[in-house]
């Protein structure tokens, strides 16, 4: 069974900081990995999908990398804004297993 | 607009009642999924369906049932056998197997047992 760990569990930063969220998983089968954002009481919004043949994917201020050999992915958020405050979840290969997420608070 | 809809947004159930949560998608996706989310925890898979008239149990299927009679619909029934059903339920879909495709989520249904 896939084990997924996200570190840190919570993070509070002042506006403008660059930050890194980590996701590690035990099954490094060659499938894609998806990062999501969840606002309180809402569903998940897809942020980035990294295909198995890629090592990273970028969308605006977000950059996600995938290292299948080490079972790790990182989500880099540049120039954080208060609107980035949410819980961020990763879904590694096979996509059925999610970490508990990193709860991000960006202070104005 | 294409997307996934879930209804109702909030649902209250009395002890011993069965309730059905609706999930509809107009994305023409073959695969659909049901997850449960408890406070401070990640999502756990209840059931999934990769094609019409076929579905498989996930990690926590006990006390739940599903049907997939139409491609666009994947209702979840929470039965009285589910001992602790209070949770946030999320439906998702993908165009094909998750190994190769992006997963999209609905807005969720919050179920509370009174």
Short mmCIF file of C-alpha atoms in Angstrom, two decimals:
data_model
loop_
_atom_site.label_atom_id
_atom_site.label_comp_id
_atom_site.label_asym_id
_atom_site.label_seq_id
_atom_site.Cartn_x
_atom_site.Cartn_y
_atom_site.Cartn_z
CA UNK A 1 0.00 0.00 0.00
CA UNK A 2 1.20 3.48 -0.86
CA UNK A 3 2.31 5.64 2.07
CA UNK A 4 2.31 9.38 1.49
CA UNK A 5 3.92 11.93 3.79
CA UNK A 6 3.71 15.67 3.44
CA UNK A 7 6.05 17.96 5.31
CA UNK A 8 5.51 20.38 6.96
CA UNK A 9 1.97 19.75 8.21
CA UNK A 10 1.47 23.49 8.64
CA UNK A 11 3.36 26.57 7.55
CA UNK A 12 2.86 30.25 8.30
CA UNK A 13 4.86 32.80 6.33
CA UNK A 14 4.76 36.53 5.64
CA UNK A 15 3.59 37.67 2.25
CA UNK A 16 6.27 37.67 -0.44
CA UNK A 17 8.29 34.71 0.79
CA UNK A 18 9.28 31.85 -1.46
CA UNK A 19 8.43 28.47 0.02
CA UNK A 20 8.76 24.74 -0.60
CA UNK A 21 6.27 22.02 0.25
CA UNK A 22 7.42 18.41 0.33
CA UNK A 23 5.72 15.16 -0.59
CA UNK A 24 7.26 11.71 -0.21
CA UNK A 25 5.79 8.36 -1.25
CA UNK A 26 6.77 4.73 -1.05
CA UNK A 27 5.59 3.39 -4.42
CA UNK A 28 7.79 4.84 -7.15
CA UNK A 29 5.99 3.13 -10.03
CA UNK A 30 6.23 5.22 -13.15
CA UNK A 31 2.93 7.06 -13.17
CA UNK A 32 2.05 10.72 -12.90
CA UNK A 33 1.80 12.89 -9.80
CA UNK A 34 -0.71 15.62 -9.16
CA UNK A 35 -0.67 18.57 -6.75
CA UNK A 36 -3.95 19.98 -5.47
CA UNK A 37 -5.16 22.94 -3.48
CA UNK A 38 -8.09 22.70 -1.06
CA UNK A 39 -9.82 25.70 0.48
CA UNK A 40 -11.78 25.13 3.73
CA UNK A 41 -15.00 23.21 3.11
CA UNK A 42 -14.36 22.94 -0.62
CA UNK A 43 -13.33 20.29 -3.12
CA UNK A 44 -9.82 19.88 -4.50
CA UNK A 45 -8.54 22.07 -7.30
CA UNK A 46 -5.85 20.63 -9.55
CA UNK A 47 -2.71 22.78 -9.65
CA UNK A 48 -0.13 20.77 -11.55
CA UNK A 49 0.16 17.36 -13.14
CA UNK A 50 3.64 15.90 -13.69
CA UNK A 51 3.70 13.11 -16.23
CA UNK A 52 5.94 10.13 -15.61
CA UNK A 53 8.26 11.23 -18.42
CA UNK A 54 8.72 14.72 -16.94
CA UNK A 55 10.83 15.88 -14.03
CA UNK A 56 9.03 19.15 -13.39
CA UNK A 57 6.04 21.27 -14.34
CA UNK A 58 5.42 25.00 -14.02
CA UNK A 59 2.28 27.11 -13.83
CA UNK A 60 2.65 30.78 -13.02
CA UNK A 61 4.30 31.12 -9.60
CA UNK A 62 4.12 27.37 -9.00
CA UNK A 63 6.78 24.84 -9.88
CA UNK A 64 6.57 21.15 -9.04
CA UNK A 65 9.33 18.60 -9.40
CA UNK A 66 9.21 14.82 -9.34
CA UNK A 67 12.01 12.40 -8.49
CA UNK A 68 10.59 8.91 -8.87
CA UNK A 69 13.83 7.18 -7.86
CA UNK A 70 13.80 8.80 -4.42
CA UNK A 71 10.01 8.86 -4.10
CA UNK A 72 9.82 12.63 -3.64
CA UNK A 73 8.06 15.62 -5.09
CA UNK A 74 8.32 19.28 -4.14
CA UNK A 75 5.98 22.19 -4.80
CA UNK A 76 7.72 25.56 -4.96
CA UNK A 77 5.60 28.68 -4.54
CA UNK A 78 7.28 31.94 -5.49
CA UNK A 79 6.39 35.32 -4.02
CA UNK A 80 3.60 33.97 -1.82
CA UNK A 81 0.35 35.94 -1.47
CA UNK A 82 -2.47 35.83 1.12
CA UNK A 83 -4.67 34.24 -1.56
CA UNK A 84 -2.32 31.24 -1.56
CA UNK A 85 -3.55 30.35 1.94
CA UNK A 86 -5.06 26.86 1.68
CA UNK A 87 -4.19 23.20 2.22
CA UNK A 88 -1.99 21.66 -0.44
CA UNK A 89 -2.18 17.93 -1.16
CA UNK A 90 -0.18 15.63 -3.39
CA UNK A 91 -1.37 12.45 -5.08
CA UNK A 92 1.54 10.24 -6.11
CA UNK A 93 1.59 7.44 -8.66
CA UNK A 94 -1.75 5.64 -8.90
CA UNK A 95 -3.49 8.67 -7.43
CA UNK A 96 -5.60 6.82 -4.90
CA UNK A 97 -3.48 7.77 -1.94
CA UNK A 98 -3.23 11.29 -0.59
CA UNK A 99 -1.12 12.81 2.13
CA UNK A 100 -2.73 14.79 4.95
CA UNK A 101 -1.58 17.93 3.24
CA UNK A 102 0.32 21.05 4.20
CA UNK A 103 -1.83 23.84 5.61
CA UNK A 104 -0.38 27.13 4.40
CA UNK A 105 -1.13 30.52 5.90
CA UNK A 106 0.33 33.57 4.16
CA UNK A 107 0.13 36.64 6.36
CA UNK A 108 -0.42 40.08 4.80
CA UNK B 1 -19.61 24.64 -18.33
CA UNK B 2 -18.03 21.24 -17.92
CA UNK B 3 -17.49 19.89 -14.49
CA UNK B 4 -18.50 17.66 -11.61
CA UNK B 5 -21.53 18.42 -9.46
CA UNK B 6 -22.34 16.90 -6.10
CA UNK B 7 -25.59 17.20 -4.23
CA UNK B 8 -26.64 18.00 -1.68
CA UNK B 9 -23.94 20.26 -0.25
CA UNK B 10 -25.01 19.40 3.30
CA UNK B 11 -26.83 16.26 4.40
CA UNK B 12 -28.10 15.20 7.78
CA UNK B 13 -28.85 11.60 8.60
CA UNK B 14 -30.53 9.98 11.56
CA UNK B 15 -29.10 6.84 13.06
CA UNK B 16 -30.19 3.76 11.10
CA UNK B 17 -31.04 5.60 7.89
CA UNK B 18 -29.55 5.01 4.47
CA UNK B 19 -28.71 8.12 2.46
CA UNK B 20 -27.56 8.59 -1.14
CA UNK B 21 -25.07 11.18 -2.29
CA UNK B 22 -25.26 12.29 -5.90
CA UNK B 23 -22.29 12.79 -8.25
CA UNK B 24 -22.73 13.84 -11.87
CA UNK B 25 -20.11 14.78 -14.47
CA UNK B 26 -20.44 16.18 -17.97
CA UNK B 27 -16.77 15.80 -18.85
CA UNK B 28 -17.34 12.53 -20.73
CA UNK B 29 -14.91 10.84 -18.33
CA UNK B 30 -14.83 7.07 -18.13
CA UNK B 31 -13.53 6.78 -14.55
CA UNK B 32 -15.17 8.05 -11.38
CA UNK B 33 -14.19 7.88 -7.70
CA UNK B 34 -15.55 8.41 -4.21
CA UNK B 35 -13.34 9.57 -1.36
CA UNK B 36 -13.96 10.28 2.29
CA UNK B 37 -12.12 13.06 4.15
CA UNK B 38 -12.05 13.37 7.93
CA UNK B 39 -10.79 16.50 9.72
CA UNK B 40 -7.03 16.90 9.48
CA UNK B 41 -6.65 13.76 7.41
CA UNK B 42 -5.98 12.92 3.81
CA UNK B 43 -8.51 11.44 1.44
CA UNK B 44 -9.38 7.75 1.62
CA UNK B 45 -10.79 5.86 -1.34
CA UNK B 46 -14.23 4.29 -0.88
CA UNK B 47 -15.09 2.98 -4.36
CA UNK B 48 -14.02 3.60 -7.92
CA UNK B 49 -15.38 2.78 -11.36
CA UNK B 50 -13.32 2.68 -14.51
CA UNK B 51 -16.23 2.02 -16.85
CA UNK B 52 -20.01 1.84 -16.87
CA UNK B 53 -21.51 -1.15 -15.03
CA UNK B 54 -18.21 -1.93 -13.30
CA UNK B 55 -16.80 -0.76 -9.97
CA UNK B 56 -14.24 -1.85 -7.38
CA UNK B 57 -13.89 -1.44 -3.64
CA UNK B 58 -11.35 0.94 -2.24
CA UNK B 59 -9.72 0.85 1.18
CA UNK B 60 -12.83 1.69 3.22
CA UNK B 61 -15.80 0.26 1.28
CA UNK B 62 -17.54 -1.36 4.26
CA UNK B 63 -20.92 0.25 4.93
CA UNK B 64 -21.07 1.92 1.50
CA UNK B 65 -22.52 0.92 -1.86
CA UNK B 66 -22.38 2.39 -5.36
CA UNK B 67 -23.83 1.92 -8.84
CA UNK B 68 -22.62 2.98 -12.28
CA UNK B 69 -25.56 2.59 -14.64
CA UNK B 70 -24.70 5.70 -16.65
CA UNK B 71 -21.35 7.12 -17.65
CA UNK B 72 -22.11 10.53 -16.17
CA UNK B 73 -23.45 9.36 -12.79
CA UNK B 74 -21.88 7.56 -9.83
CA UNK B 75 -24.14 7.75 -6.73
CA UNK B 76 -22.87 6.67 -3.32
CA UNK B 77 -25.18 5.18 -0.70
CA UNK B 78 -24.13 5.38 2.92
CA UNK B 79 -25.88 2.52 4.67
CA UNK B 80 -26.78 2.05 8.32
CA UNK B 81 -23.90 -0.44 8.50
CA UNK B 82 -21.41 2.44 8.29
CA UNK B 83 -20.69 3.09 11.96
CA UNK B 84 -19.12 6.52 11.71
CA UNK B 85 -20.38 8.20 8.55
CA UNK B 86 -19.96 11.83 9.58
CA UNK B 87 -17.37 13.16 7.13
CA UNK B 88 -16.79 15.20 3.99
CA UNK B 89 -17.38 13.15 0.83
CA UNK B 90 -15.65 13.98 -2.42
CA UNK B 91 -16.39 12.65 -5.89
CA UNK B 92 -13.79 12.76 -8.65
CA UNK B 93 -13.37 11.70 -12.24
CA UNK B 94 -10.66 11.17 -14.85
CA UNK B 95 -10.83 10.62 -18.58
CA UNK B 96 -9.08 7.28 -18.20
CA UNK B 97 -6.95 5.38 -15.69
CA UNK B 98 -5.29 7.52 -12.99
CA UNK B 99 -1.92 6.12 -13.97
CA UNK B 100 -2.02 8.29 -17.07
CA UNK B 101 -4.58 11.03 -16.48
CA UNK B 102 -5.46 14.04 -14.41
CA UNK B 103 -8.08 13.72 -11.68
CA UNK B 104 -10.82 16.35 -11.20
CA UNK B 105 -12.93 16.84 -8.09
CA UNK B 106 -16.44 17.98 -7.28
CA UNK B 107 -17.26 20.49 -4.51
CA UNK B 108 -18.09 17.81 -1.92
CA UNK B 109 -20.99 16.82 0.34
CA UNK B 110 -20.75 17.19 4.10
CA UNK B 111 -22.67 14.41 5.85
CA UNK B 112 -23.58 14.69 9.52
CA UNK B 113 -25.23 11.98 11.57
CA UNK B 114 -27.61 13.33 14.17
#
